[in-house]
Amino acid sequence: MPRPPSSALLPLILLLLPAATVPQGNGAQGDGIATLAPDSDTRWVPFDLTPGNQIRFTLTLDARPVTAILDTGVSHSVLARNSPAADPKRITDGGQATAIGGMVAIGWLPTDRLTLGGLTRRGGGVTVADLPALATGSARAVDMLVGRDITAGQALDIDYANHRFRLIPSGQLPYPGALAPLGISPGRRVYESAATVAGRRVAPLVVDTGDGAALTLSTPAWRATRSRDLPSTTTISFGLAGPVTSTLAILPVLRIGERTAHNVEVRVEPPGGFSETIGVAGRLGSGFLQNYRVLLDPSAGRMVLSPGPQADVPPLRSTSGLLVGLEPGKLKVLHVMRGSPAATDGWQGGETICRINDAPVPADYAGSTVADWSIAAPGTVTRLGLCDGSTRTLTARRFY
């Protein structure tokens, strides 16, 4: 499946729990006790990459197979309230947690045994919250978000090119690559690093595999880089607590440790956005990480980036300006990008499209070539049949 354009609707899953939420004390509480099998380096976990750039796989929780997303931006793993593994009788109230888009209600569920690749965790528990499908990058919801509490004690080796990852002992360096700093913040308890934009250091940056975007910056961090004169538009993303509208631009150069990347999409949150609220400069997401083989080893203080075949390929860009969500048999307009052809033609959020160039919207739209109309070459004219029976044409144009 090709990478989505920089303007695509992407999920942003970052959940910070109040310290009092997670039970503390002996190893049977909180994070539990995790051990690695002697052959953990051979126990690869296969995954598929969702339309929103997220790592989706299966693990075993209390003898049940559950679908999950690997999410280093979550301070403590989350189980969906409607998952078969979430026993309502054992869930206790956990108050609220800070998520992208606002606050979400959470609970706490103790667990006995979790198995993921070569890792086994005994004891501990999971946070319980609503996990809507839209916030996890697919029309299909998952049962769980696997966060820092499960992965951070080991090195996490993500082989995006071959759709597999593994957990191995910290300190190993299984392949060469560019080094970058990495740690777990004591207060936020998530993976964090730093970057350089326009010669200015941007830190801390949450390294967030659950965020479908490449780079997201807070308004103060963006202003500090003095990159505001770049051509820009707007886009929308979805967090656990709702939608977020951001400014979108393409950075000519981004430096992460020893690695220099070119033409990287950047999303700028509105003033007072999530990153600013929790005291970080922004997030480095899977839209960037998927271009590399990535080793995340916070105990060793490092991230390793080994370029893959897509590392220097410019991001796809919308030439239509319509950001749509897939519904049965139709597309719903969720956002009209500023300065786009769609904005010029007067498109509005909430309108629905049932036909594209006189063909119906297929069930597999997100992964099909039918969706390429939104990134067509400038000058391409697309016939869009609205569900009310009217038809409009849209002429593609580069606008950011």
mmCIF file of C-alpha atoms in Angstrom:
data_model
loop_
_atom_site.group_PDB
_atom_site.id
_atom_site.type_symbol
_atom_site.label_atom_id
_atom_site.label_comp_id
_atom_site.label_asym_id
_atom_site.label_seq_id
_atom_site.Cartn_x
_atom_site.Cartn_y
_atom_site.Cartn_z
ATOM 1 C CA MET A 1 0.000 0.000 0.000
ATOM 2 C CA PRO A 2 1.466 3.410 -0.896
ATOM 3 C CA ARG A 3 2.049 5.972 1.812
ATOM 4 C CA PRO A 4 -0.875 8.330 2.356
ATOM 5 C CA PRO A 5 -0.352 11.930 1.258
ATOM 6 C CA SER A 6 0.854 14.436 3.808
ATOM 7 C CA SER A 7 -2.677 15.829 3.925
ATOM 8 C CA ALA A 8 -4.355 12.477 4.674
ATOM 9 C CA LEU A 9 -6.607 11.992 7.677
ATOM 10 C CA LEU A 10 -4.217 10.506 10.212
ATOM 11 C CA PRO A 11 -4.667 9.211 13.746
ATOM 12 C CA LEU A 12 -2.896 10.832 16.680
ATOM 13 C CA ILE A 13 -2.893 8.605 19.730
ATOM 14 C CA LEU A 14 -1.029 9.976 22.718
ATOM 15 C CA LEU A 15 -2.430 9.353 26.167
ATOM 16 C CA LEU A 16 -0.799 10.630 29.352
ATOM 17 C CA LEU A 17 -2.081 9.181 32.598
ATOM 18 C CA PRO A 18 -1.984 10.958 35.949
ATOM 19 C CA ALA A 19 0.598 9.205 38.128
ATOM 20 C CA ALA A 20 -2.069 8.295 40.670
ATOM 21 C CA THR A 21 -4.021 6.389 38.038
ATOM 22 C CA VAL A 22 -1.585 3.481 37.777
ATOM 23 C CA PRO A 23 -1.367 1.369 40.943
ATOM 24 C CA GLN A 24 2.103 1.497 42.452
ATOM 25 C CA GLY A 25 3.962 -0.826 44.750
ATOM 26 C CA ASN A 26 5.045 -4.403 44.198
ATOM 27 C CA GLY A 27 5.685 -5.991 40.799
ATOM 28 C CA ALA A 28 2.162 -7.370 40.544
ATOM 29 C CA GLN A 29 0.878 -3.813 40.201
ATOM 30 C CA GLY A 30 1.562 -0.971 37.818
ATOM 31 C CA ASP A 31 3.814 -2.192 35.046
ATOM 32 C CA GLY A 32 3.987 -5.804 36.259
ATOM 33 C CA ILE A 33 7.110 -7.949 35.831
ATOM 34 C CA ALA A 34 8.384 -8.439 32.287
ATOM 35 C CA THR A 35 10.883 -11.079 31.177
ATOM 36 C CA LEU A 36 12.426 -11.865 27.794
ATOM 37 C CA ALA A 37 12.892 -15.377 26.454
ATOM 38 C CA PRO A 38 16.530 -16.385 25.731
ATOM 39 C CA ASP A 39 15.676 -16.520 22.017
ATOM 40 C CA SER A 40 13.730 -13.243 21.934
ATOM 41 C CA ASP A 41 15.824 -12.022 18.995
ATOM 42 C CA THR A 42 14.219 -14.732 16.823
ATOM 43 C CA ARG A 43 10.632 -14.053 17.947
ATOM 44 C CA TRP A 44 9.516 -11.516 15.394
ATOM 45 C CA VAL A 45 5.968 -10.174 15.615
ATOM 46 C CA PRO A 46 4.378 -9.725 12.164
ATOM 47 C CA PHE A 47 2.288 -6.626 11.596
ATOM 48 C CA ASP A 48 0.363 -4.795 8.936
ATOM 49 C CA LEU A 49 0.560 -1.050 8.498
ATOM 50 C CA THR A 50 -2.880 0.539 8.744
ATOM 51 C CA PRO A 51 -4.029 3.263 6.312
ATOM 52 C CA GLY A 52 -3.043 5.680 9.082
ATOM 53 C CA ASN A 53 0.598 4.478 9.267
ATOM 54 C CA GLN A 54 0.134 2.463 12.462
ATOM 55 C CA ILE A 55 1.611 -0.896 13.433
ATOM 56 C CA ARG A 56 -1.254 -3.370 13.928
ATOM 57 C CA PHE A 57 -0.610 -6.889 15.253
ATOM 58 C CA THR A 58 -1.911 -9.594 17.590
ATOM 59 C CA LEU A 59 -0.794 -10.461 21.129
ATOM 60 C CA THR A 60 -2.130 -12.681 23.899
ATOM 61 C CA LEU A 61 -3.726 -11.129 26.992
ATOM 62 C CA ASP A 62 -4.950 -13.457 29.740
ATOM 63 C CA ALA A 63 -5.167 -16.352 27.257
ATOM 64 C CA ARG A 64 -7.143 -14.271 24.721
ATOM 65 C CA PRO A 65 -5.816 -13.138 21.331
ATOM 66 C CA VAL A 66 -6.305 -9.378 20.989
ATOM 67 C CA THR A 67 -5.542 -6.988 18.158
ATOM 68 C CA ALA A 68 -3.274 -4.118 19.093
ATOM 69 C CA ILE A 69 -1.389 -1.055 17.880
ATOM 70 C CA LEU A 70 2.187 -0.377 18.952
ATOM 71 C CA ASP A 71 2.038 3.072 20.529
ATOM 72 C CA THR A 72 5.112 4.545 22.205
ATOM 73 C CA GLY A 73 3.181 7.767 22.811
ATOM 74 C CA VAL A 74 0.972 6.067 25.406
ATOM 75 C CA SER A 75 2.342 6.181 28.946
ATOM 76 C CA HIS A 76 0.385 3.083 29.971
ATOM 77 C CA SER A 77 -1.218 0.500 27.689
ATOM 78 C CA VAL A 78 -4.918 0.879 26.930
ATOM 79 C CA LEU A 79 -7.599 -1.768 26.446
ATOM 80 C CA ALA A 80 -10.802 -0.892 24.595
ATOM 81 C CA ARG A 81 -13.890 -0.893 26.784
ATOM 82 C CA ASN A 82 -15.756 -2.996 24.227
ATOM 83 C CA SER A 83 -12.992 -5.598 23.867
ATOM 84 C CA PRO A 84 -13.937 -9.184 24.826
ATOM 85 C CA ALA A 85 -10.864 -9.067 27.097
ATOM 86 C CA ALA A 86 -12.300 -6.175 29.139
ATOM 87 C CA ASP A 87 -14.323 -7.780 31.962
ATOM 88 C CA PRO A 88 -16.662 -5.017 33.212
ATOM 89 C CA LYS A 89 -16.858 -6.624 36.659
ATOM 90 C CA ARG A 90 -13.103 -6.185 37.216
ATOM 91 C CA ILE A 91 -12.746 -2.623 35.904
ATOM 92 C CA THR A 92 -12.357 0.143 38.476
ATOM 93 C CA ASP A 93 -12.798 3.844 37.769
ATOM 94 C CA GLY A 94 -9.587 5.665 36.893
ATOM 95 C CA GLY A 95 -10.864 9.199 36.457
ATOM 96 C CA GLN A 96 -9.572 11.040 33.372
ATOM 97 C CA ALA A 97 -6.414 11.164 31.288
ATOM 98 C CA THR A 98 -4.984 13.773 28.928
ATOM 99 C CA ALA A 99 -5.342 12.806 25.259
ATOM 100 C CA ILE A 100 -5.001 14.560 21.930
ATOM 101 C CA GLY A 101 -8.230 16.457 21.428
ATOM 102 C CA GLY A 102 -9.064 16.794 25.152
ATOM 103 C CA MET A 103 -9.711 14.566 28.171
ATOM 104 C CA VAL A 104 -10.968 10.981 28.113
ATOM 105 C CA ALA A 105 -12.585 8.889 30.829
ATOM 106 C CA ILE A 106 -10.484 5.879 31.858
ATOM 107 C CA GLY A 107 -10.660 2.820 34.058
ATOM 108 C CA TRP A 108 -8.164 0.245 35.368
ATOM 109 C CA LEU A 109 -8.143 -3.512 34.787
ATOM 110 C CA PRO A 110 -5.628 -5.828 36.510
ATOM 111 C CA THR A 111 -4.138 -8.501 34.260
ATOM 112 C CA ASP A 112 -2.458 -11.833 34.891
ATOM 113 C CA ARG A 113 -0.306 -12.574 31.839
ATOM 114 C CA LEU A 114 0.545 -10.810 28.595
ATOM 115 C CA THR A 115 2.652 -12.368 25.828
ATOM 116 C CA LEU A 116 4.175 -10.378 22.971
ATOM 117 C CA GLY A 117 6.897 -11.938 20.825
ATOM 118 C CA GLY A 118 9.674 -13.015 23.226
ATOM 119 C CA LEU A 119 8.281 -10.922 26.121
ATOM 120 C CA THR A 120 6.055 -12.214 28.898
ATOM 121 C CA ARG A 121 4.595 -9.830 31.473
ATOM 122 C CA ARG A 122 3.054 -11.146 34.664
ATOM 123 C CA GLY A 123 0.864 -8.999 36.859
ATOM 124 C CA GLY A 124 0.297 -5.329 36.266
ATOM 125 C CA GLY A 125 -2.728 -4.086 34.436
ATOM 126 C CA VAL A 126 -4.066 -1.950 31.623
ATOM 127 C CA THR A 127 -5.910 1.309 31.361
ATOM 128 C CA VAL A 128 -9.422 0.987 29.917
ATOM 129 C CA ALA A 129 -10.872 3.602 27.555
ATOM 130 C CA ASP A 130 -12.961 3.973 24.429
ATOM 131 C CA LEU A 131 -10.878 3.274 21.308
ATOM 132 C CA PRO A 132 -12.910 4.489 18.318
ATOM 133 C CA ALA A 133 -11.868 3.097 14.951
ATOM 134 C CA LEU A 134 -11.315 6.571 13.471
ATOM 135 C CA ALA A 135 -8.688 7.342 16.108
ATOM 136 C CA THR A 136 -6.753 4.186 15.281
ATOM 137 C CA GLY A 137 -6.284 4.806 11.597
ATOM 138 C CA SER A 138 -8.671 2.257 10.125
ATOM 139 C CA ALA A 139 -12.315 1.458 9.577
ATOM 140 C CA ARG A 140 -11.673 -1.505 11.869
ATOM 141 C CA ALA A 141 -11.137 -0.818 15.567
ATOM 142 C CA VAL A 142 -8.494 -2.614 17.641
ATOM 143 C CA ASP A 143 -8.641 -4.060 21.147
ATOM 144 C CA MET A 144 -5.537 -2.475 22.605
ATOM 145 C CA LEU A 145 -2.763 0.122 22.456
ATOM 146 C CA VAL A 146 0.588 -1.281 23.610
ATOM 147 C CA GLY A 147 2.525 1.504 25.315
ATOM 148 C CA ARG A 148 5.620 2.421 27.263
ATOM 149 C CA ASP A 149 4.873 0.199 30.279
ATOM 150 C CA ILE A 150 5.282 -2.960 28.164
ATOM 151 C CA THR A 151 8.057 -2.038 25.751
ATOM 152 C CA ALA A 152 10.392 0.466 27.431
ATOM 153 C CA GLY A 153 12.449 -2.005 29.496
ATOM 154 C CA GLN A 154 13.742 -3.615 26.297
ATOM 155 C CA ALA A 155 15.044 -2.492 22.922
ATOM 156 C CA LEU A 156 12.291 -2.288 20.310
ATOM 157 C CA ASP A 157 13.465 -3.185 16.807
ATOM 158 C CA ILE A 158 10.910 -2.162 14.150
ATOM 159 C CA ASP A 159 11.574 -3.500 10.660
ATOM 160 C CA TYR A 160 9.027 -1.483 8.667
ATOM 161 C CA ALA A 161 10.183 -2.766 5.278
ATOM 162 C CA ASN A 162 9.426 -6.376 6.237
ATOM 163 C CA HIS A 163 6.412 -5.606 8.449
ATOM 164 C CA ARG A 164 7.773 -7.129 11.634
ATOM 165 C CA PHE A 165 9.154 -6.059 15.019
ATOM 166 C CA ARG A 166 10.815 -7.705 18.001
ATOM 167 C CA LEU A 167 11.752 -6.977 21.601
ATOM 168 C CA ILE A 168 15.382 -7.698 22.466
ATOM 169 C CA PRO A 169 17.655 -6.983 25.458
ATOM 170 C CA SER A 170 18.693 -3.363 25.882
ATOM 171 C CA GLY A 171 22.212 -2.504 24.787
ATOM 172 C CA GLN A 172 22.309 -4.559 21.608
ATOM 173 C CA LEU A 173 23.103 -2.863 18.307
ATOM 174 C CA PRO A 174 21.868 -5.355 15.689
ATOM 175 C CA TYR A 175 22.514 -3.124 12.649
ATOM 176 C CA PRO A 176 24.292 0.144 11.790
ATOM 177 C CA GLY A 177 22.448 3.412 11.421
ATOM 178 C CA ALA A 178 22.287 7.060 12.411
ATOM 179 C CA LEU A 179 22.150 7.578 16.162
ATOM 180 C CA ALA A 180 19.806 9.958 17.948
ATOM 181 C CA PRO A 181 19.150 10.552 21.654
ATOM 182 C CA LEU A 182 16.220 8.745 23.289
ATOM 183 C CA GLY A 183 14.902 8.501 26.822
ATOM 184 C CA ILE A 184 11.772 8.074 28.914
ATOM 185 C CA SER A 185 10.648 11.324 30.492
ATOM 186 C CA PRO A 186 10.127 10.881 34.255
ATOM 187 C CA GLY A 187 6.963 12.985 34.375
ATOM 188 C CA ARG A 188 5.236 12.126 31.102
ATOM 189 C CA ARG A 189 6.611 8.561 30.981
ATOM 190 C CA VAL A 190 6.800 8.332 27.191
ATOM 191 C CA TYR A 191 9.613 8.003 24.636
ATOM 192 C CA GLU A 192 11.305 11.360 23.928
ATOM 193 C CA SER A 193 14.070 12.676 21.671
ATOM 194 C CA ALA A 194 15.098 15.961 19.994
ATOM 195 C CA ALA A 195 15.455 17.431 16.505
ATOM 196 C CA THR A 196 16.965 20.397 14.713
ATOM 197 C CA VAL A 197 14.813 22.577 12.438
ATOM 198 C CA ALA A 198 16.293 25.551 10.583
ATOM 199 C CA GLY A 199 19.380 25.372 12.793
ATOM 200 C CA ARG A 200 17.375 25.472 16.033
ATOM 201 C CA ARG A 201 17.053 22.655 18.534
ATOM 202 C CA VAL A 202 13.492 21.432 19.069
ATOM 203 C CA ALA A 203 12.999 19.437 22.263
ATOM 204 C CA PRO A 204 11.571 17.454 23.837
ATOM 205 C CA LEU A 205 9.908 15.556 20.999
ATOM 206 C CA VAL A 206 7.717 12.584 21.860
ATOM 207 C CA VAL A 207 8.682 9.613 19.657
ATOM 208 C CA ASP A 208 5.191 8.344 18.980
ATOM 209 C CA THR A 209 4.568 5.262 16.822
ATOM 210 C CA GLY A 210 0.835 5.757 17.383
ATOM 211 C CA ASP A 211 0.853 9.142 15.624
ATOM 212 C CA GLY A 212 0.273 8.770 11.883
ATOM 213 C CA ALA A 213 1.884 12.119 11.036
ATOM 214 C CA ALA A 214 5.597 12.649 10.375
ATOM 215 C CA LEU A 215 6.380 15.657 12.586
ATOM 216 C CA THR A 216 4.026 17.736 14.723
ATOM 217 C CA LEU A 217 5.125 20.926 16.474
ATOM 218 C CA SER A 218 3.506 23.202 19.005
ATOM 219 C CA THR A 219 2.910 26.813 17.978
ATOM 220 C CA PRO A 220 5.759 28.138 20.215
ATOM 221 C CA ALA A 221 8.205 25.544 18.816
ATOM 222 C CA TRP A 222 7.204 26.377 15.239
ATOM 223 C CA ARG A 223 7.644 30.086 15.823
ATOM 224 C CA ALA A 224 11.068 29.488 17.373
ATOM 225 C CA THR A 225 12.271 27.772 14.179
ATOM 226 C CA ARG A 226 11.379 30.876 12.122
ATOM 227 C CA SER A 227 9.894 28.652 9.405
ATOM 228 C CA ARG A 228 6.562 30.477 9.235
ATOM 229 C CA ASP A 229 7.149 31.772 5.707
ATOM 230 C CA LEU A 230 6.871 28.282 4.185
ATOM 231 C CA PRO A 231 3.761 27.730 1.997
ATOM 232 C CA SER A 232 1.083 26.144 4.182
ATOM 233 C CA THR A 233 -2.495 24.930 4.327
ATOM 234 C CA THR A 234 -4.672 23.219 6.945
ATOM 235 C CA THR A 235 -5.390 19.595 7.731
ATOM 236 C CA ILE A 236 -7.318 17.540 10.259
ATOM 237 C CA SER A 237 -6.338 14.562 12.385
ATOM 238 C CA PHE A 238 -8.112 12.475 15.000
ATOM 239 C CA GLY A 239 -7.112 11.819 18.593
ATOM 240 C CA LEU A 240 -8.796 9.712 21.240
ATOM 241 C CA ALA A 241 -10.717 12.768 22.401
ATOM 242 C CA GLY A 242 -11.716 14.128 19.003
ATOM 243 C CA PRO A 243 -10.534 15.960 15.868
ATOM 244 C CA VAL A 244 -7.667 18.458 15.719
ATOM 245 C CA THR A 245 -7.165 21.032 12.953
ATOM 246 C CA SER A 246 -3.547 21.979 12.293
ATOM 247 C CA THR A 247 -1.433 24.005 9.895
ATOM 248 C CA LEU A 248 0.412 21.835 7.347
ATOM 249 C CA ALA A 249 3.706 22.611 5.570
ATOM 250 C CA ILE A 250 6.697 20.773 4.100
ATOM 251 C CA LEU A 251 10.043 21.284 5.870
ATOM 252 C CA PRO A 252 13.014 21.374 3.472
ATOM 253 C CA VAL A 253 15.371 19.848 6.084
ATOM 254 C CA LEU A 254 14.928 18.020 9.397
ATOM 255 C CA ARG A 255 17.818 16.692 11.472
ATOM 256 C CA ILE A 256 17.315 13.894 14.015
ATOM 257 C CA GLY A 257 20.610 13.125 15.731
ATOM 258 C CA GLU A 258 23.028 12.046 13.003
ATOM 259 C CA ARG A 259 20.306 11.719 10.350
ATOM 260 C CA THR A 260 19.375 14.519 7.956
ATOM 261 C CA ALA A 261 16.015 14.122 6.208
ATOM 262 C CA HIS A 262 14.574 16.260 3.419
ATOM 263 C CA ASN A 263 11.037 17.331 2.505
ATOM 264 C CA VAL A 264 9.364 16.277 5.752
ATOM 265 C CA GLU A 265 5.730 17.130 6.420
ATOM 266 C CA VAL A 266 5.143 19.166 9.560
ATOM 267 C CA ARG A 267 1.843 19.812 11.298
ATOM 268 C CA VAL A 268 1.588 22.806 13.594
ATOM 269 C CA GLU A 269 -0.938 22.600 16.400
ATOM 270 C CA PRO A 270 -3.074 25.641 17.235
ATOM 271 C CA PRO A 271 -2.005 27.779 20.215
ATOM 272 C CA GLY A 272 -2.640 25.931 23.465
ATOM 273 C CA GLY A 273 -2.639 22.576 21.651
ATOM 274 C CA PHE A 274 -1.823 19.195 23.133
ATOM 275 C CA SER A 275 1.976 19.418 22.889
ATOM 276 C CA GLU A 276 2.028 22.845 24.518
ATOM 277 C CA THR A 277 -0.347 21.634 27.242
ATOM 278 C CA ILE A 278 1.895 18.744 28.305
ATOM 279 C CA GLY A 279 5.133 20.731 28.004
ATOM 280 C CA VAL A 280 6.741 19.254 24.878
ATOM 281 C CA ALA A 281 7.815 20.808 21.596
ATOM 282 C CA GLY A 282 5.954 18.226 19.545
ATOM 283 C CA ARG A 283 5.957 14.635 18.295
ATOM 284 C CA LEU A 284 7.934 12.530 15.837
ATOM 285 C CA GLY A 285 5.422 10.054 14.412
ATOM 286 C CA SER A 286 5.197 6.956 12.289
ATOM 287 C CA GLY A 287 4.784 9.022 9.121
ATOM 288 C CA PHE A 288 8.517 9.703 9.521
ATOM 289 C CA LEU A 289 9.650 6.517 11.275
ATOM 290 C CA GLN A 290 8.192 4.176 8.641
ATOM 291 C CA ASN A 291 10.883 5.317 6.195
ATOM 292 C CA TYR A 292 13.536 3.608 8.333
ATOM 293 C CA ARG A 293 14.392 0.502 10.253
ATOM 294 C CA VAL A 294 14.130 1.844 13.782
ATOM 295 C CA LEU A 295 15.708 0.698 17.030
ATOM 296 C CA LEU A 296 14.207 2.349 20.116
ATOM 297 C CA ASP A 297 16.348 1.638 23.171
ATOM 298 C CA PRO A 298 15.624 4.212 25.885
ATOM 299 C CA SER A 299 17.571 2.309 28.558
ATOM 300 C CA ALA A 300 20.687 2.700 26.381
ATOM 301 C CA GLY A 301 19.745 6.321 25.637
ATOM 302 C CA ARG A 302 19.569 5.918 21.871
ATOM 303 C CA MET A 303 17.444 5.597 18.784
ATOM 304 C CA VAL A 304 18.949 4.089 15.626
ATOM 305 C CA LEU A 305 17.630 5.031 12.176
ATOM 306 C CA SER A 306 18.673 2.903 9.204
ATOM 307 C CA PRO A 307 17.249 4.357 5.945
ATOM 308 C CA GLY A 308 14.784 2.256 3.979
ATOM 309 C CA PRO A 309 13.874 2.594 0.293
ATOM 310 C CA GLN A 310 11.372 5.410 1.019
ATOM 311 C CA ALA A 311 13.673 7.506 3.232
ATOM 312 C CA ASP A 312 14.405 10.207 0.639
ATOM 313 C CA VAL A 313 11.151 10.057 -1.342
ATOM 314 C CA PRO A 314 9.179 13.336 -1.105
ATOM 315 C CA PRO A 315 5.793 12.989 0.594
ATOM 316 C CA LEU A 316 2.663 12.785 -1.509
ATOM 317 C CA ARG A 317 0.603 15.975 -1.402
ATOM 318 C CA SER A 318 -3.074 16.595 -1.836
ATOM 319 C CA THR A 319 -3.900 18.485 -5.029
ATOM 320 C CA SER A 320 -7.641 18.509 -4.331
ATOM 321 C CA GLY A 321 -7.947 19.813 -0.786
ATOM 322 C CA LEU A 322 -10.748 17.443 0.201
ATOM 323 C CA LEU A 323 -10.097 15.271 3.238
ATOM 324 C CA VAL A 324 -12.705 12.539 3.397
ATOM 325 C CA GLY A 325 -13.788 9.716 5.672
ATOM 326 C CA LEU A 326 -15.005 6.392 4.277
ATOM 327 C CA GLU A 327 -18.572 5.359 5.055
ATOM 328 C CA PRO A 328 -20.463 2.428 3.492
ATOM 329 C CA GLY A 329 -20.725 3.229 -0.203
ATOM 330 C CA LYS A 330 -19.713 6.883 0.133
ATOM 331 C CA LEU A 331 -17.120 9.433 1.214
ATOM 332 C CA LYS A 332 -17.902 12.143 3.756
ATOM 333 C CA VAL A 333 -16.028 15.436 3.558
ATOM 334 C CA LEU A 334 -14.400 15.987 6.951
ATOM 335 C CA HIS A 335 -12.199 18.975 6.124
ATOM 336 C CA VAL A 336 -11.601 21.404 3.260
ATOM 337 C CA MET A 337 -7.954 22.485 3.177
ATOM 338 C CA ARG A 338 -7.203 26.201 3.206
ATOM 339 C CA GLY A 339 -6.276 27.657 -0.195
ATOM 340 C CA SER A 340 -7.114 24.448 -2.052
ATOM 341 C CA PRO A 341 -9.113 23.886 -5.262
ATOM 342 C CA ALA A 342 -11.923 22.475 -3.122
ATOM 343 C CA ALA A 343 -11.957 25.615 -0.982
ATOM 344 C CA THR A 344 -12.037 27.811 -4.103
ATOM 345 C CA ASP A 345 -14.979 25.786 -5.457
ATOM 346 C CA GLY A 346 -16.958 26.204 -2.239
ATOM 347 C CA TRP A 347 -16.925 22.635 -0.895
ATOM 348 C CA GLN A 348 -18.166 22.263 2.690
ATOM 349 C CA GLY A 349 -17.576 19.779 5.467
ATOM 350 C CA GLY A 350 -20.357 17.206 5.781
ATOM 351 C CA GLU A 351 -21.017 16.846 2.033
ATOM 352 C CA THR A 352 -21.016 13.272 0.755
ATOM 353 C CA ILE A 353 -19.609 11.747 -2.448
ATOM 354 C CA CYS A 354 -21.088 8.540 -3.903
ATOM 355 C CA ARG A 355 -19.343 8.369 -7.312
ATOM 356 C CA ILE A 356 -15.838 9.166 -8.582
ATOM 357 C CA ASN A 357 -15.494 9.574 -12.339
ATOM 358 C CA ASP A 358 -18.889 7.854 -12.680
ATOM 359 C CA ALA A 359 -17.781 4.787 -10.661
ATOM 360 C CA PRO A 360 -19.129 3.876 -7.202
ATOM 361 C CA VAL A 361 -16.944 4.226 -4.111
ATOM 362 C CA PRO A 362 -15.420 0.756 -3.489
ATOM 363 C CA ALA A 363 -15.324 -0.897 -0.072
ATOM 364 C CA ASP A 364 -11.512 -1.012 -0.227
ATOM 365 C CA TYR A 365 -11.279 2.652 -1.228
ATOM 366 C CA ALA A 366 -8.368 3.566 1.074
ATOM 367 C CA GLY A 367 -6.064 0.960 -0.449
ATOM 368 C CA SER A 368 -7.223 1.224 -4.063
ATOM 369 C CA THR A 369 -6.091 3.367 -6.991
ATOM 370 C CA VAL A 370 -9.547 4.982 -6.999
ATOM 371 C CA ALA A 371 -8.324 7.181 -4.133
ATOM 372 C CA ASP A 372 -5.539 8.628 -6.303
ATOM 373 C CA TRP A 373 -7.871 11.370 -7.591
ATOM 374 C CA SER A 374 -7.090 13.359 -4.454
ATOM 375 C CA ILE A 375 -3.364 13.504 -5.321
ATOM 376 C CA ALA A 376 -3.697 13.638 -9.121
ATOM 377 C CA ALA A 377 -1.283 15.611 -11.286
ATOM 378 C CA PRO A 378 -2.058 19.331 -11.474
ATOM 379 C CA GLY A 379 -4.587 20.002 -14.223
ATOM 380 C CA THR A 380 -6.368 16.654 -13.820
ATOM 381 C CA VAL A 381 -10.154 17.035 -13.806
ATOM 382 C CA THR A 382 -12.193 14.636 -11.633
ATOM 383 C CA ARG A 383 -15.970 14.172 -11.795
ATOM 384 C CA LEU A 384 -17.384 13.803 -8.274
ATOM 385 C CA GLY A 385 -20.963 12.594 -7.954
ATOM 386 C CA LEU A 386 -22.577 13.776 -4.737
ATOM 387 C CA CYS A 387 -25.032 11.539 -2.953
ATOM 388 C CA ASP A 388 -27.806 14.064 -3.558
ATOM 389 C CA GLY A 389 -27.566 13.298 -7.284
ATOM 390 C CA SER A 390 -25.628 16.396 -8.355
ATOM 391 C CA THR A 391 -22.200 16.283 -10.005
ATOM 392 C CA ARG A 392 -19.230 18.610 -9.648
ATOM 393 C CA THR A 393 -15.816 18.713 -11.298
ATOM 394 C CA LEU A 394 -12.612 19.401 -9.404
ATOM 395 C CA THR A 395 -9.382 20.465 -11.113
ATOM 396 C CA ALA A 396 -6.205 19.407 -9.316
ATOM 397 C CA ARG A 397 -3.698 22.109 -8.383
ATOM 398 C CA ARG A 398 -0.610 22.356 -6.204
ATOM 399 C CA PHE A 399 -1.396 24.751 -3.368
ATOM 400 C CA TYR A 400 1.222 24.232 -0.647
#
